[in-house]
Coordinates of N, CA and C in Angstrom, one line a residue:
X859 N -16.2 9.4 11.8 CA -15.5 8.1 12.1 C -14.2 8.1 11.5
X860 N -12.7 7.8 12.7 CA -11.5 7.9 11.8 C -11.5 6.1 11.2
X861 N -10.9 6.0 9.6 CA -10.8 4.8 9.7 C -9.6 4.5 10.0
X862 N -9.2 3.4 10.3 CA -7.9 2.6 10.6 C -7.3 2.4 9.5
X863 N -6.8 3.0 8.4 CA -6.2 2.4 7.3 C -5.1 0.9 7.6
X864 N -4.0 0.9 8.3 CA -3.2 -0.1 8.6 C -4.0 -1.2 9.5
X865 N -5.0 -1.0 10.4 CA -5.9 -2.9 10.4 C -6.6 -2.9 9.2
X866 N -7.4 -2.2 8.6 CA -8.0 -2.3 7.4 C -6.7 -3.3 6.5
X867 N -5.4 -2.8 6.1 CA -4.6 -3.3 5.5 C -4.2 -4.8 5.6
X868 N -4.4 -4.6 6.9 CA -4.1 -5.8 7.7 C -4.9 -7.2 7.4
X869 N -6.1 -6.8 7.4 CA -7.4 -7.6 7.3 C -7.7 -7.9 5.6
X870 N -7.2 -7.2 4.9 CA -7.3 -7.2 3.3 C -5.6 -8.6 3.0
X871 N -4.7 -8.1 3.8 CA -3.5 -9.4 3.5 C -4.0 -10.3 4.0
X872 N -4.7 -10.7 5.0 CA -5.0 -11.9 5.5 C -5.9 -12.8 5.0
X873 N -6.8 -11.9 4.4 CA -8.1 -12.9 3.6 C -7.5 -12.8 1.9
X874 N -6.6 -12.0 1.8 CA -6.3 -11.8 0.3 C -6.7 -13.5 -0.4
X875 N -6.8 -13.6 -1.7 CA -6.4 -14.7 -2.7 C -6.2 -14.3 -4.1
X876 N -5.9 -15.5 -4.7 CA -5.9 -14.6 -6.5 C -6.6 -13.8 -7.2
X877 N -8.0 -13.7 -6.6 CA -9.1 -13.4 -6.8 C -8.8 -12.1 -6.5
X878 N -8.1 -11.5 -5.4 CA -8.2 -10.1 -4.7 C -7.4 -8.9 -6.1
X879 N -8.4 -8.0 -5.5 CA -8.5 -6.9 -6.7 C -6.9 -6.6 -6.7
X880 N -6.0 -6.7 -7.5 CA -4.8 -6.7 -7.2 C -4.1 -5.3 -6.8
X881 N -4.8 -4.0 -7.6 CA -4.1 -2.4 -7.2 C -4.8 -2.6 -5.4
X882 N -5.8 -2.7 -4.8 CA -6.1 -3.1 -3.9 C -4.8 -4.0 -2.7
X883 N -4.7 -5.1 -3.5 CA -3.5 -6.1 -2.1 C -2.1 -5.2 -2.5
X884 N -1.9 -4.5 -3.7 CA -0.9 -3.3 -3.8 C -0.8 -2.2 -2.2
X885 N -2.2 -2.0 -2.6 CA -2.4 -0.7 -1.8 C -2.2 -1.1 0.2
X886 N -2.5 -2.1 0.5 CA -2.4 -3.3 1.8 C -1.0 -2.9 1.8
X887 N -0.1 -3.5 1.2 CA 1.1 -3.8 0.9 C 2.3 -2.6 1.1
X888 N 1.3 -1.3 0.3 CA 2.2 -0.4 0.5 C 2.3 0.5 1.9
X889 N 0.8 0.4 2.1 CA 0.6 1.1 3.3 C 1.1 0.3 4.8
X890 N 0.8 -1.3 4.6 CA 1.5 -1.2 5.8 C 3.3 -1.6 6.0
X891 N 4.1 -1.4 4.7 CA 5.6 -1.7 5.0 C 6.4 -0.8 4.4
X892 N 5.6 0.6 3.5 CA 6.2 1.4 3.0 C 5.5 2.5 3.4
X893 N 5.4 2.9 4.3 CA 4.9 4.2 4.8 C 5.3 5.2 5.8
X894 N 6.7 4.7 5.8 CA 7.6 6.5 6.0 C 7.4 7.2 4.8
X895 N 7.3 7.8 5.2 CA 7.4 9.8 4.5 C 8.2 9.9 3.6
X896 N 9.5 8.9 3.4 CA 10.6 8.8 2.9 C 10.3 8.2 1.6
X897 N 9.3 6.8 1.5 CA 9.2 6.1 0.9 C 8.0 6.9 -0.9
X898 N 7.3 7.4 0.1 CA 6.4 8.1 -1.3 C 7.0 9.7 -1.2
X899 N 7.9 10.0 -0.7 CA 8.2 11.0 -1.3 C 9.3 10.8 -2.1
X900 N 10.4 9.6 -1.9 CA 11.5 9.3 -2.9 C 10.8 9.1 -4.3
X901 N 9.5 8.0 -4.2 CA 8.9 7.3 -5.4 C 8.3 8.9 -6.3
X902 N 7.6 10.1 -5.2 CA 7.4 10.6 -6.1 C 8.2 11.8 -7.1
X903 N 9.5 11.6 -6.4 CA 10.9 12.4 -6.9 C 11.4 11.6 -8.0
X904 N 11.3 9.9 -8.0 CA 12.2 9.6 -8.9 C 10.9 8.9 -10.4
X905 N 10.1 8.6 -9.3 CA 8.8 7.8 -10.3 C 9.7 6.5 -10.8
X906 N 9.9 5.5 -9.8 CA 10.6 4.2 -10.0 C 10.3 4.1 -9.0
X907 N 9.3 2.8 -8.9 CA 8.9 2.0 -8.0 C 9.8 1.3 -7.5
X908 N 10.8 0.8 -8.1 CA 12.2 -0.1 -7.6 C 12.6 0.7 -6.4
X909 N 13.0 2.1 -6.2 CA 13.2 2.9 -5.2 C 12.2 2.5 -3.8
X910 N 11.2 1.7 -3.7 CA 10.7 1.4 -3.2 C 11.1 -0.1 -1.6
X911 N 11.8 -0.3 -2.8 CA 12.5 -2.0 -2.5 C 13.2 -2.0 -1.5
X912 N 13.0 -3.0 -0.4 CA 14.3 -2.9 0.4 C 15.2 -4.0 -0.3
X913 N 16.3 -4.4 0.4 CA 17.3 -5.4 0.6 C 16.3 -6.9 0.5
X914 N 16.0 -6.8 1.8 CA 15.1 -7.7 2.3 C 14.4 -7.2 3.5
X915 N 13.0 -7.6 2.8 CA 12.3 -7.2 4.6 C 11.3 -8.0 4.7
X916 N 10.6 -8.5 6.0 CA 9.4 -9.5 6.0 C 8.9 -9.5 6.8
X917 N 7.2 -9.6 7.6 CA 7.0 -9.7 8.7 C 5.9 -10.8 8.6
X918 N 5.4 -11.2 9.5 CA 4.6 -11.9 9.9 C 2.8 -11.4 9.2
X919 N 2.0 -11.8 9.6 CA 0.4 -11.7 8.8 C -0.3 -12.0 9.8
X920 N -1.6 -11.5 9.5 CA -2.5 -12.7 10.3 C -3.1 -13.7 9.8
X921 N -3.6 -14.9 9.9 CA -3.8 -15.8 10.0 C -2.6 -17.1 8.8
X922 N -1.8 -16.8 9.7 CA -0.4 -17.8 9.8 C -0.1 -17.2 8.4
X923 N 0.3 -16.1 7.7 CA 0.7 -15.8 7.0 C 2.2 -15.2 7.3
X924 N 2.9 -15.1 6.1 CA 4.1 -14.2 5.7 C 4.2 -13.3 4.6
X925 N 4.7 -11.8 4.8 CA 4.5 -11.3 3.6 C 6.4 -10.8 3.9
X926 N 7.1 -11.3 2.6 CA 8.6 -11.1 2.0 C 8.3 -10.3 1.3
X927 N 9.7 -8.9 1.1 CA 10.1 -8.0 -0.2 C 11.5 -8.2 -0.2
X928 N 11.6 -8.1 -1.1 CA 13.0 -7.7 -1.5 C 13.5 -7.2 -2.9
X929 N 14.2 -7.0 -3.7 CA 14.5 -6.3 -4.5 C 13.6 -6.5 -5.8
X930 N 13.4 -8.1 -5.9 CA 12.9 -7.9 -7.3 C 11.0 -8.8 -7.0
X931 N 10.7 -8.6 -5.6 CA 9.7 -9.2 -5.9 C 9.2 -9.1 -4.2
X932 N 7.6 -9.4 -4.1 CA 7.0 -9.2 -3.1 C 5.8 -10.4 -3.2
X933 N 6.0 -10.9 -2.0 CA 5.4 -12.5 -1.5 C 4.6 -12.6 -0.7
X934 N 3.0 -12.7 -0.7 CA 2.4 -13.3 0.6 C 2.2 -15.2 0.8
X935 N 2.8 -15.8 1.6 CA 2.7 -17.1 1.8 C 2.4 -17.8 3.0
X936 N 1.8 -19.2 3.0 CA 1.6 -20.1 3.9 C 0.2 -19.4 3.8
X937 N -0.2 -20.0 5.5 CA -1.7 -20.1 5.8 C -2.4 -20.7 5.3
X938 N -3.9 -20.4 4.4 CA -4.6 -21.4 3.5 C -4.2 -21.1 2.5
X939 N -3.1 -20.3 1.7 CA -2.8 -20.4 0.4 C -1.9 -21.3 -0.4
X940 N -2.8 -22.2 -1.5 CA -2.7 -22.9 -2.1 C -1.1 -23.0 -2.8
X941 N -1.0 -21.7 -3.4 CA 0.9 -21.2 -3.7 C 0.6 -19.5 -3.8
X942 N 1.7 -19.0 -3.7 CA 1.9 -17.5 -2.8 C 1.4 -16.4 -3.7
X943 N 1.1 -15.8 -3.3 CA 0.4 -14.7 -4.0 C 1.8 -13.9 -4.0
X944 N 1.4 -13.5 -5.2 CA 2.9 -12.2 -5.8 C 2.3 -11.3 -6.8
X945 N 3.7 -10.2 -6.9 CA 3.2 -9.1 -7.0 C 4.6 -7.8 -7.1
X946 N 4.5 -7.0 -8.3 CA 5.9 -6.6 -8.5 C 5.6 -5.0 -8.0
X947 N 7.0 -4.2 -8.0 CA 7.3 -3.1 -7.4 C 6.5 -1.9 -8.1
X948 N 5.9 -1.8 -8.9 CA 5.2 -1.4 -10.2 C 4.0 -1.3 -9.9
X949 N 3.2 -2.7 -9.3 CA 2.2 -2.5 -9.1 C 2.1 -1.6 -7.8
X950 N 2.5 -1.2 -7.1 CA 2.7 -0.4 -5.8 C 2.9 1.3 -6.1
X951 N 4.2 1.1 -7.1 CA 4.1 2.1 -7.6 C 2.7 3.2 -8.5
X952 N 1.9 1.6 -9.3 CA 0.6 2.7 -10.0 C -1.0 2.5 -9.0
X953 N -0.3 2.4 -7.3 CA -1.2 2.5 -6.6 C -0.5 4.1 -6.5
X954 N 0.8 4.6 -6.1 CA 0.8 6.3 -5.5 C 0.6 6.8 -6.7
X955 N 0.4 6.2 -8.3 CA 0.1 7.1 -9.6 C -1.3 7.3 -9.9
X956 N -2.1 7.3 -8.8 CA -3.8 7.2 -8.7 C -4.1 8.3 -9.2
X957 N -3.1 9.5 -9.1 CA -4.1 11.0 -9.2 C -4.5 11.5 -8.0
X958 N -4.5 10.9 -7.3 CA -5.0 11.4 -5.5 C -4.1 11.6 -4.7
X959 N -2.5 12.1 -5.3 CA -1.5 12.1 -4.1 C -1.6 14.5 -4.4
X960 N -1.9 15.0 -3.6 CA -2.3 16.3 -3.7 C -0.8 16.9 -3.5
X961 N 0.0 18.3 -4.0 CA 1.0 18.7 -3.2 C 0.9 19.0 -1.6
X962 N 0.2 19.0 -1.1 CA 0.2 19.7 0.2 C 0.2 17.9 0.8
X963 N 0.4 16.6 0.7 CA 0.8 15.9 1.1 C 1.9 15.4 1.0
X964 N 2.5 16.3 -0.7 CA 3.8 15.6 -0.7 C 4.8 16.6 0.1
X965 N 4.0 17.6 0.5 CA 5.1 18.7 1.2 C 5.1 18.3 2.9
X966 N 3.9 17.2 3.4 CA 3.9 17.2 4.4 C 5.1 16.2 4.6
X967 N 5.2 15.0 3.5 CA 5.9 14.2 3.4 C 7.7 15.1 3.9
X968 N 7.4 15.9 2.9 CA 9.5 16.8 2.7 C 9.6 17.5 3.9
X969 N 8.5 17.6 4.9 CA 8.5 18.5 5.8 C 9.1 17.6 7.0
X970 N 8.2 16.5 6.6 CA 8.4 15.5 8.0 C 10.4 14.8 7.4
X971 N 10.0 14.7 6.6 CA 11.9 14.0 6.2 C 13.1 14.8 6.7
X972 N 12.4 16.4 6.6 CA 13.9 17.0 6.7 C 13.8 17.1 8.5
X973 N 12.7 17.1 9.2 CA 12.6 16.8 10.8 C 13.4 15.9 11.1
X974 N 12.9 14.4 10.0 CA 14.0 13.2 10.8 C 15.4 13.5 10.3
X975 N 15.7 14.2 9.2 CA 17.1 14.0 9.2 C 17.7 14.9 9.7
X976 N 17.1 16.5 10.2 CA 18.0 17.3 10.8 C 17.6 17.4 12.4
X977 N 17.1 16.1 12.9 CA 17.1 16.4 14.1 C 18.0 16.5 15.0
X978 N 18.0 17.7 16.1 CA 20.0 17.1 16.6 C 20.1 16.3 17.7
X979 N 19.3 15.3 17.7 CA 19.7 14.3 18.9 C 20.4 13.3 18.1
X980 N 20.5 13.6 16.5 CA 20.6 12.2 16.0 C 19.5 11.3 15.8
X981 N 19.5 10.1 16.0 CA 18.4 9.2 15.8 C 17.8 8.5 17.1
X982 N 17.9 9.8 18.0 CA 17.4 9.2 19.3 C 17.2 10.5 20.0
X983 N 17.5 10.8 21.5 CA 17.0 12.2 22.1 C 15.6 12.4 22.3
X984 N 15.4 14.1 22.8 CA 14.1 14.8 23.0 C 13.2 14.5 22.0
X985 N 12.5 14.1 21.3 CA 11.5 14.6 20.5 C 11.7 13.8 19.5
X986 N 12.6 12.7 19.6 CA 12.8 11.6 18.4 C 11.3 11.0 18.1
X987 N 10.7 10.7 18.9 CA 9.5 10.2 18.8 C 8.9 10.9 18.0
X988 N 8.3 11.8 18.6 CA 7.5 12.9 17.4 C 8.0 12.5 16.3
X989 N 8.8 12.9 16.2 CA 9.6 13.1 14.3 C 9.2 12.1 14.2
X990 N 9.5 10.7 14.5 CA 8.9 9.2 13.7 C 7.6 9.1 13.6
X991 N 6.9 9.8 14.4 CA 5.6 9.7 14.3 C 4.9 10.3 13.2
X992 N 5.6 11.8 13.1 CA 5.3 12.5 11.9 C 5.8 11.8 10.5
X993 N 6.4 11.3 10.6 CA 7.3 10.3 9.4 C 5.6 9.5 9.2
X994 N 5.6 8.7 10.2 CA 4.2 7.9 9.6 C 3.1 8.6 9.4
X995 N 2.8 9.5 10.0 CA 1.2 10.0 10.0 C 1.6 10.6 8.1
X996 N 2.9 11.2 8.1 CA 2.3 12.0 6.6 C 3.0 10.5 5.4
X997 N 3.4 9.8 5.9 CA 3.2 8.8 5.0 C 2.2 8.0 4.4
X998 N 1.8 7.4 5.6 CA 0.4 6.9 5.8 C -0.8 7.8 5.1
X999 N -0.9 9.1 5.2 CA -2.0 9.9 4.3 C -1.8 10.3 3.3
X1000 N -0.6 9.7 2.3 CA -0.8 9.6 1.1 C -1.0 8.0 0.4
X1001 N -0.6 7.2 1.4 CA -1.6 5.9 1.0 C -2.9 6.1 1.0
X1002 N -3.6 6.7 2.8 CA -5.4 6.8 2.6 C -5.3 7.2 1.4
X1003 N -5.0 8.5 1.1 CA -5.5 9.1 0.0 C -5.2 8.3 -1.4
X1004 N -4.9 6.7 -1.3 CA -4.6 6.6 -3.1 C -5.5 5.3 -2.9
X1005 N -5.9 4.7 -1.9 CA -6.6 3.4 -1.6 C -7.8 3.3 -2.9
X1006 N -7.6 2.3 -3.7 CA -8.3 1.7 -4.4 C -9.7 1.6 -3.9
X1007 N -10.9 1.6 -4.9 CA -12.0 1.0 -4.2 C -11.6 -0.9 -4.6
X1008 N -12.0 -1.9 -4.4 CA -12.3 -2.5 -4.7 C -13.6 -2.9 -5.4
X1009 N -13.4 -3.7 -6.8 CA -14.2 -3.6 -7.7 C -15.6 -4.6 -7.4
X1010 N -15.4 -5.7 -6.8 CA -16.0 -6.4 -6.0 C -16.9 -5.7 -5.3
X1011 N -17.0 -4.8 -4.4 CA -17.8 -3.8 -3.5 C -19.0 -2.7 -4.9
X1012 N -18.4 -2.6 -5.9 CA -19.2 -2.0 -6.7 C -20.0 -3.0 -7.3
X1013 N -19.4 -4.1 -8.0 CA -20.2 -4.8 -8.8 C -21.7 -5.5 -7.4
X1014 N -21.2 -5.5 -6.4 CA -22.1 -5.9 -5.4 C -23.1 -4.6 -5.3
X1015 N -22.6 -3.4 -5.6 CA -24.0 -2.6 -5.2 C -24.9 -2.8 -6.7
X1016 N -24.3 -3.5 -7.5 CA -25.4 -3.3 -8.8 C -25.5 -4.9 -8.9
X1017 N -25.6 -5.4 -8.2 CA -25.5 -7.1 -8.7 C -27.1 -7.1 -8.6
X1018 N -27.9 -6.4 -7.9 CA -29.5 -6.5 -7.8 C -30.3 -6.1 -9.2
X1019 N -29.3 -5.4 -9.9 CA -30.0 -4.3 -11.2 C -29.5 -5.0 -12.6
X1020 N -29.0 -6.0 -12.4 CA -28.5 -6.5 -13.2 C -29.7 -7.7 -13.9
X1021 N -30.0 -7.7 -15.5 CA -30.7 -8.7 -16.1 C -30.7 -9.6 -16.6
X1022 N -31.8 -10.9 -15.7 CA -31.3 -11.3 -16.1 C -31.9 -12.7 -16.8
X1023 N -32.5 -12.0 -17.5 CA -33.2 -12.8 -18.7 C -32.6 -12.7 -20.1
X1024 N -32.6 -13.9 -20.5 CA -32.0 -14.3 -21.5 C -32.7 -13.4 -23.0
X1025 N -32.2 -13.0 -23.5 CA -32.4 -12.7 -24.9 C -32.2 -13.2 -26.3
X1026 N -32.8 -14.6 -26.7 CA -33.0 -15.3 -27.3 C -32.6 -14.3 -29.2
X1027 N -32.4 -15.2 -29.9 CA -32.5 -15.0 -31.2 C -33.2 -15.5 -32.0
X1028 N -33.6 -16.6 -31.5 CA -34.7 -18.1 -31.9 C -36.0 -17.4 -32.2
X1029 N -37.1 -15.9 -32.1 CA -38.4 -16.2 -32.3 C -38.5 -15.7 -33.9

């Protein structure tokens, strides 16, 4: 079964709250607005999450959400949230410092960058497509590969084994 990491991502910003395991709404976050090829292979050349940052960028959510970046900070707002969920460049960054980014992804990463930059149509032509596509496919598989479990989903497989009778000091 392939999973969908970007609706998965999708579905994790939308229900997010303060409660959400934060390397988790990190990992949503990076995968779906930072995943050219460009983006985790600069971070893992310079290891500064700020390299990360655009100017300004923002898109839309689902369920009447917004999620803003820009240089010094990253925002999901509106919909049912109370006040906006935030979240700094850092934390995104020690989502690609998991331990799970392998070299043979970060080479697919430099393989696919030097395609988009030495392609000779420029930024359009035969085969432009491809190359963007390869830009995401090996981007996007060093996010799969760094995706948090959420801690919530573990404490739920042991919430049955847990005791829970009181241990008095009183006899």
């Amino acid at each position: 079964m392939t999973i969908n990491h970007r609706a998965d991502a999708r579905t994790i910003l939308a229900a997010a709250t303060p409660a959400t395991h934060r390397p988790l709404l990190a990992w949503a976050i990076g995968i779906t607005t930072r995943s050219h090829a460009i983006e985790p292979l600069t971070y893992w050349r310079t290891r500064d999450a700020r390299q990360l940052a655009p100017e300004y960028a923002g898109q839309t959510l689902p369920a009447g959400r917004m999620l803003r970046l820009d240089r010094t900070r990253i925002e999901i707002t509106d919909g049912n949230l109370r006040q906006p969920l935030r979240l700094n460049w850092t934390d995104l960054g020690a989502v690609l410092d998991s331990g799970r980014v392998t070299t043979d992804l970060i080479r697919r990463c430099e393989q696919a960058v030097i395609a988009w930059r030495d392609h000779p149509g420029g930024f359009r032509g035969a085969g432009w497509t491809d190359v963007v596509d390869a830009c995401s496919r090996a981007g996007e598989a060093v996010w799969a590969a760094c995706r948090p479990a959420d801690p919530g989903e573990q404490l739920d497989l042991f919430a049955a084994g847990i005791d829970r009778h009181h241990h008095g000091t009183g006899r």
